[in-house]
Short mmCIF file of N, CA and C in Angstrom, two decimals:
data_model
loop_
_atom_site.label_atom_id
_atom_site.label_comp_id
_atom_site.label_asym_id
_atom_site.label_seq_id
_atom_site.Cartn_x
_atom_site.Cartn_y
_atom_site.Cartn_z
N MET A 1 56.18 219.91 -30.70
CA MET A 1 57.68 220.25 -30.84
C MET A 1 57.84 221.17 -31.85
N ASP A 2 58.88 222.17 -31.55
CA ASP A 2 59.44 222.45 -32.92
C ASP A 2 60.65 222.24 -33.27
N THR A 3 60.98 220.83 -34.23
CA THR A 3 61.96 220.83 -34.56
C THR A 3 62.96 221.77 -35.69
N SER A 4 62.53 222.56 -35.95
CA SER A 4 64.03 224.01 -36.53
C SER A 4 65.74 223.00 -36.00
N LEU A 5 65.98 223.15 -37.80
CA LEU A 5 67.68 222.67 -36.96
C LEU A 5 67.77 224.10 -36.70
N LYS A 6 67.93 225.70 -37.09
CA LYS A 6 68.54 226.88 -37.03
C LYS A 6 67.54 227.55 -35.39
N ASN A 7 68.40 228.43 -34.87
CA ASN A 7 66.94 228.91 -34.03
C ASN A 7 66.50 230.18 -34.59
N SER A 8 64.87 229.91 -33.82
CA SER A 8 63.86 230.82 -34.53
C SER A 8 64.47 232.38 -33.01
N GLY A 9 62.83 233.31 -33.42
CA GLY A 9 63.33 234.42 -32.58
C GLY A 9 62.41 234.13 -31.17
N SER A 10 62.24 232.70 -30.68
CA SER A 10 61.99 232.15 -29.41
C SER A 10 62.90 231.57 -29.12
N ARG A 11 63.08 230.49 -29.63
CA ARG A 11 63.95 229.06 -29.36
C ARG A 11 64.80 228.62 -29.58
N TYR A 12 65.49 228.45 -29.13
CA TYR A 12 67.18 227.54 -29.98
C TYR A 12 66.72 226.52 -30.94
N GLY A 13 67.63 226.74 -31.53
CA GLY A 13 67.31 225.31 -32.93
C GLY A 13 67.71 223.63 -32.38
N LEU A 14 66.97 222.79 -32.77
CA LEU A 14 67.27 221.64 -32.48
C LEU A 14 68.22 221.19 -31.84
N PRO A 15 70.01 221.29 -32.94
CA PRO A 15 71.06 220.68 -32.66
C PRO A 15 71.77 221.47 -31.25
N VAL A 16 71.48 222.86 -31.24
CA VAL A 16 71.42 223.36 -30.33
C VAL A 16 71.05 223.05 -28.73
N ILE A 17 70.48 222.71 -28.51
CA ILE A 17 69.55 222.19 -27.89
C ILE A 17 69.61 220.27 -27.18
N ALA A 18 69.97 219.80 -28.74
CA ALA A 18 69.90 218.55 -28.19
C ALA A 18 72.00 218.50 -27.79
N LEU A 19 72.60 218.95 -28.43
CA LEU A 19 73.67 219.04 -27.91
C LEU A 19 74.14 219.74 -26.37
N HIS A 20 73.16 220.88 -25.44
CA HIS A 20 73.46 221.52 -24.91
C HIS A 20 73.33 220.80 -23.82
N TRP A 21 71.99 219.65 -23.11
CA TRP A 21 71.51 217.99 -23.10
C TRP A 21 72.60 217.09 -22.71
N LEU A 22 73.12 216.67 -23.91
CA LEU A 22 74.03 215.61 -24.62
C LEU A 22 75.61 216.40 -24.12
N MET A 23 75.17 217.84 -23.47
CA MET A 23 76.68 217.69 -23.02
C MET A 23 76.67 217.67 -20.87
N LEU A 24 75.51 218.07 -20.74
CA LEU A 24 75.20 217.75 -19.20
C LEU A 24 75.53 216.74 -19.17
N VAL A 25 74.96 215.76 -19.88
CA VAL A 25 74.69 214.66 -20.05
C VAL A 25 76.68 213.67 -19.36
N LEU A 26 76.73 214.39 -20.14
CA LEU A 26 78.45 214.07 -20.67
C LEU A 26 79.46 213.81 -19.56
N ILE A 27 78.74 215.06 -19.34
CA ILE A 27 79.64 216.51 -18.50
C ILE A 27 79.69 215.46 -16.62
N ALA A 28 78.55 214.44 -16.11
CA ALA A 28 77.71 214.51 -15.26
C ALA A 28 78.25 212.93 -14.96
N ALA A 29 78.79 212.02 -16.18
CA ALA A 29 79.39 210.83 -16.41
C ALA A 29 80.65 210.85 -16.20
N VAL A 30 81.71 212.20 -16.90
CA VAL A 30 82.97 212.86 -16.51
C VAL A 30 83.14 212.46 -14.37
N TYR A 31 81.88 213.31 -14.28
CA TYR A 31 82.74 213.68 -12.98
C TYR A 31 81.76 212.90 -11.64
N ALA A 32 81.07 211.84 -12.27
CA ALA A 32 80.78 210.54 -11.64
C ALA A 32 81.76 209.52 -11.81
N SER A 33 82.45 209.33 -13.33
CA SER A 33 83.01 208.45 -13.21
C SER A 33 84.93 208.64 -12.23
N MET A 34 85.04 209.95 -12.35
CA MET A 34 85.55 210.60 -10.73
C MET A 34 85.36 209.89 -9.82
N GLU A 35 84.76 210.25 -9.09
CA GLU A 35 84.33 210.37 -7.78
C GLU A 35 83.87 209.23 -7.99
N LEU A 36 82.71 208.41 -8.23
CA LEU A 36 82.64 206.42 -8.16
C LEU A 36 84.37 206.07 -7.96
N ARG A 37 85.35 205.70 -8.19
CA ARG A 37 86.46 205.36 -8.79
C ARG A 37 86.91 205.64 -7.20
N GLY A 38 86.35 206.45 -6.62
CA GLY A 38 87.07 205.81 -4.99
C GLY A 38 86.33 205.08 -3.96
N PHE A 39 85.11 204.02 -4.63
CA PHE A 39 84.58 203.30 -4.26
C PHE A 39 85.31 202.02 -4.58
N ALA A 40 85.81 201.51 -5.57
CA ALA A 40 86.84 200.53 -5.82
C ALA A 40 88.63 200.81 -5.61
N PRO A 41 88.78 199.18 -4.75
CA PRO A 41 89.30 199.59 -3.94
C PRO A 41 91.30 199.37 -5.16
N ARG A 42 91.94 200.03 -4.64
CA ARG A 42 93.27 200.68 -5.07
C ARG A 42 93.64 199.64 -5.93
N GLY A 43 94.28 200.10 -7.35
CA GLY A 43 95.03 198.80 -8.00
C GLY A 43 93.89 197.24 -8.82
N SER A 44 92.48 197.44 -8.66
CA SER A 44 91.80 196.36 -8.73
C SER A 44 91.11 196.76 -10.46
N ALA A 45 90.86 196.30 -11.09
CA ALA A 45 90.79 196.63 -12.57
C ALA A 45 89.57 197.43 -12.96
N LEU A 46 88.85 197.81 -11.50
CA LEU A 46 87.40 198.18 -11.71
C LEU A 46 87.56 200.27 -11.56
N ARG A 47 88.67 200.53 -10.75
CA ARG A 47 89.25 201.17 -10.56
C ARG A 47 90.26 202.00 -11.85
N ALA A 48 91.23 201.23 -12.44
CA ALA A 48 91.45 200.80 -13.80
C ALA A 48 90.29 201.54 -14.09
N GLY A 49 89.54 200.54 -14.37
CA GLY A 49 88.05 200.79 -15.99
C GLY A 49 87.60 202.37 -15.24
N MET A 50 87.28 202.69 -13.87
CA MET A 50 86.90 204.29 -13.88
C MET A 50 87.84 205.23 -14.49
N LYS A 51 88.84 205.36 -14.09
CA LYS A 51 90.27 205.92 -14.39
C LYS A 51 89.85 206.27 -16.56
N SER A 52 90.04 205.41 -16.69
CA SER A 52 90.21 204.90 -17.98
C SER A 52 88.97 205.71 -18.85
N LEU A 53 87.29 205.27 -18.19
CA LEU A 53 86.08 206.10 -18.72
C LEU A 53 86.32 207.39 -18.75
N HIS A 54 86.86 207.94 -17.06
CA HIS A 54 87.49 209.30 -17.03
C HIS A 54 88.07 210.25 -17.98
N PHE A 55 88.88 209.10 -18.43
CA PHE A 55 89.89 210.26 -19.54
C PHE A 55 89.32 210.01 -21.24
N ALA A 56 88.81 208.86 -21.28
CA ALA A 56 88.18 208.86 -22.86
C ALA A 56 86.37 210.07 -22.84
N LEU A 57 85.89 209.87 -21.55
CA LEU A 57 84.46 211.10 -21.66
C LEU A 57 84.86 212.00 -22.08
N GLY A 58 86.12 212.91 -20.85
CA GLY A 58 86.86 214.46 -20.72
C GLY A 58 87.62 214.58 -22.40
N LEU A 59 87.80 213.78 -22.70
CA LEU A 59 88.66 213.99 -23.86
C LEU A 59 86.69 213.75 -25.02
N SER A 60 85.37 213.02 -25.06
CA SER A 60 84.99 213.28 -25.30
C SER A 60 84.06 214.97 -25.76
N VAL A 61 84.45 215.30 -23.73
CA VAL A 61 83.78 216.51 -23.76
C VAL A 61 84.51 217.18 -24.37
N LEU A 62 85.90 217.61 -24.72
CA LEU A 62 86.67 218.55 -25.19
C LEU A 62 86.06 218.49 -27.16
N ALA A 63 86.19 216.82 -27.90
CA ALA A 63 86.03 216.61 -29.16
C ALA A 63 84.30 217.65 -29.14
N LEU A 64 83.53 217.45 -28.24
CA LEU A 64 81.79 217.76 -28.52
C LEU A 64 81.48 219.29 -28.09
N VAL A 65 82.84 219.61 -27.36
CA VAL A 65 82.51 221.46 -27.44
C VAL A 65 82.70 221.94 -28.64
N ALA A 66 83.39 221.60 -29.03
CA ALA A 66 84.32 221.81 -30.45
C ALA A 66 82.77 221.76 -31.99
N VAL A 67 82.23 220.45 -31.41
CA VAL A 67 81.10 220.38 -32.22
C VAL A 67 79.73 221.39 -32.08
N ARG A 68 79.79 222.20 -30.68
CA ARG A 68 79.24 222.42 -30.07
C ARG A 68 79.28 224.12 -30.36
N LEU A 69 80.23 224.44 -30.79
CA LEU A 69 80.64 225.67 -31.45
C LEU A 69 80.81 225.90 -32.14
N CYS A 70 80.66 225.14 -33.21
CA CYS A 70 80.17 224.38 -35.05
C CYS A 70 78.70 224.78 -34.82
N VAL A 71 78.44 224.11 -34.15
CA VAL A 71 76.60 224.39 -34.77
C VAL A 71 76.47 225.45 -33.88
N ARG A 72 76.79 225.96 -32.54
CA ARG A 72 75.93 228.04 -32.24
C ARG A 72 76.24 228.43 -32.97
N TRP A 73 77.57 228.24 -33.68
CA TRP A 73 77.34 229.05 -35.27
C TRP A 73 76.81 229.13 -36.39
N MET A 74 76.46 228.30 -36.79
CA MET A 74 75.21 227.86 -37.41
C MET A 74 74.25 227.92 -37.39
N ALA A 75 73.80 227.21 -36.20
CA ALA A 75 72.32 227.97 -35.79
C ALA A 75 72.24 229.27 -35.82
N GLY A 76 72.57 230.60 -36.54
CA GLY A 76 72.21 231.98 -36.16
C GLY A 76 71.53 232.64 -35.34
N ALA A 77 71.68 233.46 -34.92
CA ALA A 77 71.83 234.50 -33.90
C ALA A 77 70.58 233.97 -32.67
N GLU A 78 70.93 233.81 -31.16
CA GLU A 78 70.18 233.68 -30.03
C GLU A 78 69.60 234.54 -30.47
N PRO A 79 67.98 233.19 -29.80
CA PRO A 79 67.02 233.90 -29.47
C PRO A 79 67.15 235.09 -28.35
N PRO A 80 66.28 236.43 -28.50
CA PRO A 80 66.31 237.02 -26.95
C PRO A 80 64.76 236.58 -26.22
N ILE A 81 66.09 237.05 -25.27
CA ILE A 81 65.50 236.79 -24.19
C ILE A 81 64.64 237.60 -23.63
N ALA A 82 63.02 238.07 -22.82
CA ALA A 82 61.79 238.06 -23.48
C ALA A 82 61.77 237.99 -22.01
N PRO A 83 62.07 238.62 -21.32
CA PRO A 83 61.67 240.47 -21.53
C PRO A 83 63.35 240.70 -21.38
N PRO A 84 63.85 241.89 -22.19
CA PRO A 84 65.29 241.64 -21.83
C PRO A 84 65.92 242.10 -21.03
N LEU A 85 66.49 241.58 -20.80
CA LEU A 85 67.85 242.16 -18.92
C LEU A 85 67.87 243.33 -19.21
N SER A 86 68.52 243.49 -18.50
CA SER A 86 69.18 245.57 -18.27
C SER A 86 70.80 244.36 -18.36
N ARG A 87 71.88 246.00 -18.44
CA ARG A 87 73.04 245.41 -18.94
C ARG A 87 73.73 244.53 -17.66
N TRP A 88 73.65 244.90 -16.47
CA TRP A 88 74.47 243.66 -15.75
C TRP A 88 74.21 242.67 -15.71
N PRO A 89 73.21 242.35 -15.80
CA PRO A 89 72.53 240.15 -15.31
C PRO A 89 72.94 240.06 -16.88
N ALA A 90 72.97 240.80 -17.93
CA ALA A 90 73.23 240.44 -19.69
C ALA A 90 74.44 240.52 -19.56
N LEU A 91 75.61 241.15 -18.77
CA LEU A 91 76.41 241.04 -18.65
C LEU A 91 77.42 239.32 -17.75
N GLY A 92 76.30 239.93 -16.80
CA GLY A 92 76.77 238.69 -15.73
C GLY A 92 76.31 237.21 -16.74
N ALA A 93 75.62 237.24 -18.00
CA ALA A 93 75.14 235.54 -18.33
C ALA A 93 75.73 235.36 -19.13
N ARG A 94 76.92 236.73 -20.42
CA ARG A 94 78.03 236.20 -21.08
C ARG A 94 79.06 235.59 -20.28
N LEU A 95 79.36 236.45 -19.10
CA LEU A 95 80.75 235.73 -18.51
C LEU A 95 80.52 234.32 -18.10
N MET A 96 79.12 234.35 -17.27
CA MET A 96 78.93 232.52 -17.23
C MET A 96 79.19 231.88 -18.33
N HIS A 97 78.74 232.40 -19.79
CA HIS A 97 78.96 230.88 -19.98
C HIS A 97 80.17 231.03 -21.15
N VAL A 98 80.89 232.30 -21.30
CA VAL A 98 82.55 232.37 -20.99
C VAL A 98 83.29 231.13 -20.28
N ALA A 99 82.61 231.60 -19.19
CA ALA A 99 83.78 230.67 -17.97
C ALA A 99 82.78 229.67 -18.20
N LEU A 100 82.17 228.58 -18.61
CA LEU A 100 81.54 227.40 -18.61
C LEU A 100 81.99 226.81 -20.04
N TYR A 101 82.36 227.61 -20.95
CA TYR A 101 82.90 226.99 -22.37
C TYR A 101 84.90 226.94 -22.25
N ALA A 102 85.14 227.98 -21.12
CA ALA A 102 86.90 227.88 -20.60
C ALA A 102 86.83 225.86 -19.67
N LEU A 103 85.87 226.31 -18.91
CA LEU A 103 86.07 225.41 -18.03
C LEU A 103 86.08 223.52 -18.82
N MET A 104 85.34 224.32 -20.04
CA MET A 104 84.89 222.50 -21.21
C MET A 104 85.70 222.23 -22.17
N ILE A 105 86.70 223.47 -22.23
CA ILE A 105 87.68 223.02 -23.30
C ILE A 105 89.08 222.60 -21.85
N ALA A 106 89.66 224.26 -21.17
CA ALA A 106 90.05 223.82 -20.56
C ALA A 106 90.47 222.05 -19.78
N ALA A 107 89.80 222.07 -18.16
CA ALA A 107 89.69 220.86 -17.73
C ALA A 107 90.31 219.75 -18.53
N PRO A 108 89.74 219.58 -19.42
CA PRO A 108 89.83 218.30 -20.84
C PRO A 108 91.27 218.82 -21.19
N LEU A 109 91.73 219.56 -21.82
CA LEU A 109 93.33 219.51 -21.90
C LEU A 109 94.27 219.27 -21.62
N LEU A 110 93.51 220.14 -20.13
CA LEU A 110 94.90 219.79 -18.50
C LEU A 110 94.75 218.16 -18.63
N GLY A 111 93.88 217.32 -18.36
CA GLY A 111 94.23 216.24 -17.90
C GLY A 111 94.48 215.40 -18.97
N TRP A 112 94.49 215.64 -20.55
CA TRP A 112 95.45 215.90 -21.29
C TRP A 112 97.10 216.16 -21.26
N LEU A 113 97.30 216.80 -20.88
CA LEU A 113 98.60 217.72 -20.30
C LEU A 113 100.03 216.74 -19.51
N THR A 114 98.30 216.32 -18.44
CA THR A 114 99.09 215.52 -17.28
C THR A 114 98.59 214.00 -17.54
N LEU A 115 98.83 213.13 -18.13
CA LEU A 115 98.77 212.47 -18.97
C LEU A 115 99.99 211.98 -19.57
N SER A 116 100.25 212.93 -20.32
CA SER A 116 101.18 213.62 -21.13
C SER A 116 102.46 213.32 -20.09
N ALA A 117 102.23 213.97 -19.15
CA ALA A 117 103.75 214.50 -19.14
C ALA A 117 103.92 213.42 -18.36
N ALA A 118 102.63 212.66 -17.12
CA ALA A 118 103.37 211.55 -16.80
C ALA A 118 103.52 210.36 -17.30
N GLY A 119 103.83 210.82 -18.54
CA GLY A 119 104.20 209.55 -19.63
C GLY A 119 103.57 208.57 -19.43
N LYS A 120 102.17 208.81 -19.58
CA LYS A 120 101.29 207.24 -19.45
C LYS A 120 100.43 208.04 -20.89
N PRO A 121 100.16 206.85 -21.54
CA PRO A 121 99.23 206.69 -22.77
C PRO A 121 98.07 207.63 -22.76
N VAL A 122 97.32 208.42 -23.22
CA VAL A 122 96.60 208.58 -24.10
C VAL A 122 95.78 207.71 -24.45
N ASP A 123 94.23 207.60 -24.57
CA ASP A 123 93.56 206.58 -25.14
C ASP A 123 91.86 207.27 -24.82
N LEU A 124 91.36 206.73 -26.49
CA LEU A 124 90.09 207.61 -26.98
C LEU A 124 89.26 206.40 -27.04
N PHE A 125 88.75 205.79 -26.39
CA PHE A 125 87.64 204.23 -26.40
C PHE A 125 88.62 203.47 -27.56
N GLY A 126 89.66 203.44 -27.39
CA GLY A 126 90.41 201.61 -28.45
C GLY A 126 91.50 202.99 -29.51
N PHE A 127 91.75 204.57 -29.29
CA PHE A 127 92.39 205.19 -30.03
C PHE A 127 93.60 205.71 -29.28
N ALA A 128 95.16 205.32 -30.11
CA ALA A 128 95.71 205.91 -29.25
C ALA A 128 96.34 207.56 -29.39
N LEU A 129 95.96 208.60 -28.36
CA LEU A 129 96.39 210.07 -28.59
C LEU A 129 98.09 209.84 -28.57
N PRO A 130 98.23 211.13 -29.50
CA PRO A 130 99.84 211.81 -29.31
C PRO A 130 100.03 212.02 -28.08
N LEU A 131 101.32 212.20 -27.64
CA LEU A 131 101.26 212.95 -26.15
C LEU A 131 101.33 214.11 -26.34
N LEU A 132 100.95 214.84 -25.45
CA LEU A 132 101.62 216.86 -25.84
C LEU A 132 102.76 217.26 -24.96
N THR A 133 103.03 216.40 -24.24
CA THR A 133 104.73 216.89 -23.92
C THR A 133 105.31 216.17 -23.41
N GLY A 134 106.59 216.17 -23.09
CA GLY A 134 107.56 215.07 -22.66
C GLY A 134 106.88 214.10 -21.60
N VAL A 135 108.16 213.62 -21.37
CA VAL A 135 107.47 213.53 -19.51
C VAL A 135 108.61 214.21 -18.88
N ASP A 136 107.48 214.53 -17.42
CA ASP A 136 108.21 215.48 -16.38
C ASP A 136 107.09 215.22 -15.35
N ALA A 137 107.55 214.84 -14.32
CA ALA A 137 106.72 214.16 -13.39
C ALA A 137 106.68 215.79 -12.70
N ALA A 138 107.35 216.54 -12.63
CA ALA A 138 106.76 217.58 -11.49
C ALA A 138 106.25 218.62 -12.50
N LEU A 139 105.62 218.96 -14.18
CA LEU A 139 104.63 219.74 -14.39
C LEU A 139 103.55 218.49 -14.35
N ALA A 140 103.86 216.70 -14.38
CA ALA A 140 102.36 216.67 -14.15
C ALA A 140 101.83 216.60 -12.83
N HIS A 141 102.21 216.08 -12.00
CA HIS A 141 101.70 216.94 -10.13
C HIS A 141 101.53 218.85 -10.49
N SER A 142 102.33 219.24 -11.28
CA SER A 142 100.94 220.52 -11.37
C SER A 142 99.91 220.59 -11.85
N LEU A 143 99.90 220.59 -13.21
CA LEU A 143 99.15 219.43 -14.15
C LEU A 143 97.57 219.60 -13.14
N LYS A 144 98.51 218.07 -12.67
CA LYS A 144 96.87 217.21 -11.69
C LYS A 144 96.03 218.68 -11.27
N GLU A 145 96.75 219.13 -10.23
CA GLU A 145 96.71 219.99 -8.91
C GLU A 145 95.13 220.89 -9.92
N LEU A 146 95.88 221.87 -10.69
CA LEU A 146 95.54 222.62 -11.98
C LEU A 146 94.04 221.99 -11.88
N HIS A 147 94.63 220.90 -13.02
CA HIS A 147 93.11 220.15 -13.26
C HIS A 147 91.72 219.56 -12.58
N GLU A 148 91.87 219.28 -10.70
CA GLU A 148 91.09 218.98 -10.15
C GLU A 148 90.96 220.11 -9.35
N SER A 149 91.76 221.61 -9.75
CA SER A 149 90.68 222.61 -8.84
C SER A 149 90.19 223.53 -9.77
N LEU A 150 90.03 223.12 -11.39
CA LEU A 150 89.17 223.55 -12.32
C LEU A 150 88.05 222.04 -12.03
N ALA A 151 87.95 221.35 -11.96
CA ALA A 151 87.26 220.37 -11.51
C ALA A 151 86.21 220.47 -10.46
N THR A 152 86.62 221.43 -9.78
CA THR A 152 85.87 221.51 -7.98
C THR A 152 85.06 222.98 -8.45
N ALA A 153 86.06 223.26 -9.03
CA ALA A 153 84.98 225.22 -9.97
C ALA A 153 83.79 224.94 -10.16
N GLY A 154 84.26 223.83 -11.47
CA GLY A 154 83.35 222.74 -12.28
C GLY A 154 81.50 222.89 -11.41
N TYR A 155 82.22 222.44 -10.72
CA TYR A 155 80.63 222.31 -9.81
C TYR A 155 79.95 223.46 -9.21
N ALA A 156 80.95 224.39 -9.09
CA ALA A 156 80.04 225.68 -8.48
C ALA A 156 79.35 226.04 -10.20
N LEU A 157 80.19 226.28 -10.57
CA LEU A 157 80.22 226.82 -11.87
C LEU A 157 78.42 226.25 -12.52
N ILE A 158 78.80 224.49 -12.96
CA ILE A 158 77.49 223.93 -12.94
C ILE A 158 76.24 224.40 -12.64
N GLY A 159 76.35 224.22 -10.93
CA GLY A 159 75.48 224.70 -10.18
C GLY A 159 74.47 226.18 -10.50
N LEU A 160 75.48 227.47 -10.11
CA LEU A 160 75.85 228.12 -11.33
C LEU A 160 74.18 228.48 -11.92
N HIS A 161 75.24 227.74 -12.97
CA HIS A 161 74.48 227.77 -14.61
C HIS A 161 72.82 227.52 -14.39
N ALA A 162 72.57 226.25 -13.66
CA ALA A 162 71.16 225.92 -13.49
C ALA A 162 70.39 226.12 -12.62
N ALA A 163 70.79 227.24 -11.27
CA ALA A 163 70.40 227.91 -10.12
C ALA A 163 69.32 229.54 -11.09
N ALA A 164 69.84 230.00 -11.56
CA ALA A 164 70.07 230.70 -12.88
C ALA A 164 69.05 230.90 -13.25
N ALA A 165 69.27 229.90 -14.07
CA ALA A 165 67.82 228.79 -15.28
C ALA A 165 66.47 229.55 -14.61
N LEU A 166 66.30 228.36 -13.20
CA LEU A 166 65.44 228.69 -12.90
C LEU A 166 65.31 229.42 -11.86
N LEU A 167 66.38 231.05 -11.72
CA LEU A 167 65.59 232.56 -11.17
C LEU A 167 65.06 232.77 -12.05
N HIS A 168 65.56 232.59 -13.78
CA HIS A 168 64.84 233.53 -14.17
C HIS A 168 63.84 233.13 -15.07
N HIS A 169 63.34 231.44 -14.35
CA HIS A 169 62.15 230.91 -15.28
C HIS A 169 61.12 231.23 -13.36
N TYR A 170 61.56 230.82 -12.58
CA TYR A 170 60.93 231.77 -11.55
C TYR A 170 60.33 232.48 -10.11
N VAL A 171 61.22 233.21 -10.84
CA VAL A 171 61.50 234.51 -10.58
C VAL A 171 61.12 236.15 -11.39
N MET A 172 61.97 236.01 -12.02
CA MET A 172 62.30 237.02 -13.30
C MET A 172 61.52 236.60 -14.18
N ARG A 173 60.65 235.25 -14.49
CA ARG A 173 59.60 234.87 -15.73
C ARG A 173 60.18 235.31 -16.59
N ASP A 174 61.61 235.24 -17.31
CA ASP A 174 61.09 236.03 -19.11
C ASP A 174 61.29 234.27 -19.59
N ASN A 175 61.63 234.05 -20.71
CA ASN A 175 62.04 232.90 -21.75
C ASN A 175 63.17 231.80 -21.92
N THR A 176 64.46 232.52 -20.50
CA THR A 176 65.28 232.04 -20.69
C THR A 176 65.38 230.35 -20.78
N LEU A 177 65.16 230.05 -19.46
CA LEU A 177 64.75 227.99 -19.96
C LEU A 177 64.51 227.63 -20.77
N VAL A 178 62.70 228.32 -20.95
CA VAL A 178 62.04 227.47 -22.36
C VAL A 178 63.30 227.13 -23.40
N ARG A 179 64.07 228.56 -24.00
CA ARG A 179 64.45 228.79 -24.91
C ARG A 179 65.05 227.39 -25.49
N MET A 180 65.93 226.31 -24.14
CA MET A 180 67.00 225.83 -24.37
C MET A 180 65.98 224.55 -23.54
N LEU A 181 64.93 224.23 -23.10
CA LEU A 181 64.20 223.21 -22.71
C LEU A 181 63.31 222.68 -24.77
N PRO A 182 63.88 221.19 -24.69
CA PRO A 182 62.76 220.29 -25.40
C PRO A 182 61.78 220.16 -25.69
N GLY A 183 60.94 220.17 -26.23
CA GLY A 183 59.69 220.45 -26.06
C GLY A 183 58.72 221.43 -25.96
N CYS A 184 58.92 222.34 -25.44
CA CYS A 184 58.76 223.75 -24.85
C CYS A 184 58.13 224.80 -25.99
N SER A 185 57.14 225.05 -25.91
CA SER A 185 57.04 225.81 -26.57
C SER A 185 57.17 227.36 -25.40
N ALA A 186 58.13 228.19 -26.40
CA ALA A 186 57.98 229.74 -25.81
C ALA A 186 57.22 231.18 -25.19
N ARG A 187 57.21 231.12 -24.16
CA ARG A 187 56.19 232.29 -23.75
C ARG A 187 55.72 233.57 -24.08
#
C-alpha cells in the first residue's frame, strides 16, 4: 500500500484518500440522521437527539471540507487520469467536483443560517456556536426550504459521482477510481 503523504504521478496521497472516504461516511451519517428521525415519534428524546446529531454532523462536514481543501492544496498536483479524458468529459468532471464542494459548503451553512434565523441554539458537540442572523421566522422558513432542496439535489450529485467512478473503471477502463481507492495500485 502506498502511504505517501503527497500525491504521486499515479495516485492521490494517503491524507487526500482518507479525507475523501471519511467525508463519504460523514455525509452518509448526516443524511441517515435526518432520514431516520422520521421513525421516532414527534416530541420524543430520540427524535430530538437525531436532529441534534444531524446539526452537529452537518457542521462537521463544513469544518472537514475546509481541512480537505487545505490538504488537497498541500498534497500537490492531482495525479493525471490515464488515458487522458477528452475536453468535454474533463470539463464535466471538473464541474461535478465544483458542485460537490459547493454542496458540502452551502448545505451546512444554510442549516446553520436556518437555525440562527429560527432563534435556535447552534451546538457542535457541546460547543455553542454564534447565531449568524437575527431571529426572522420568514427567513428561517425560506432558508430551510433551500437547505432541503439542496440536500435533495445532493442525493443526485453523490449518485452521479459514484456512477461516474464506476463508468470510468469498468467502461472507460482508466485509472480514475484506483487513484482514490486505499490499498490499490494504479494501472
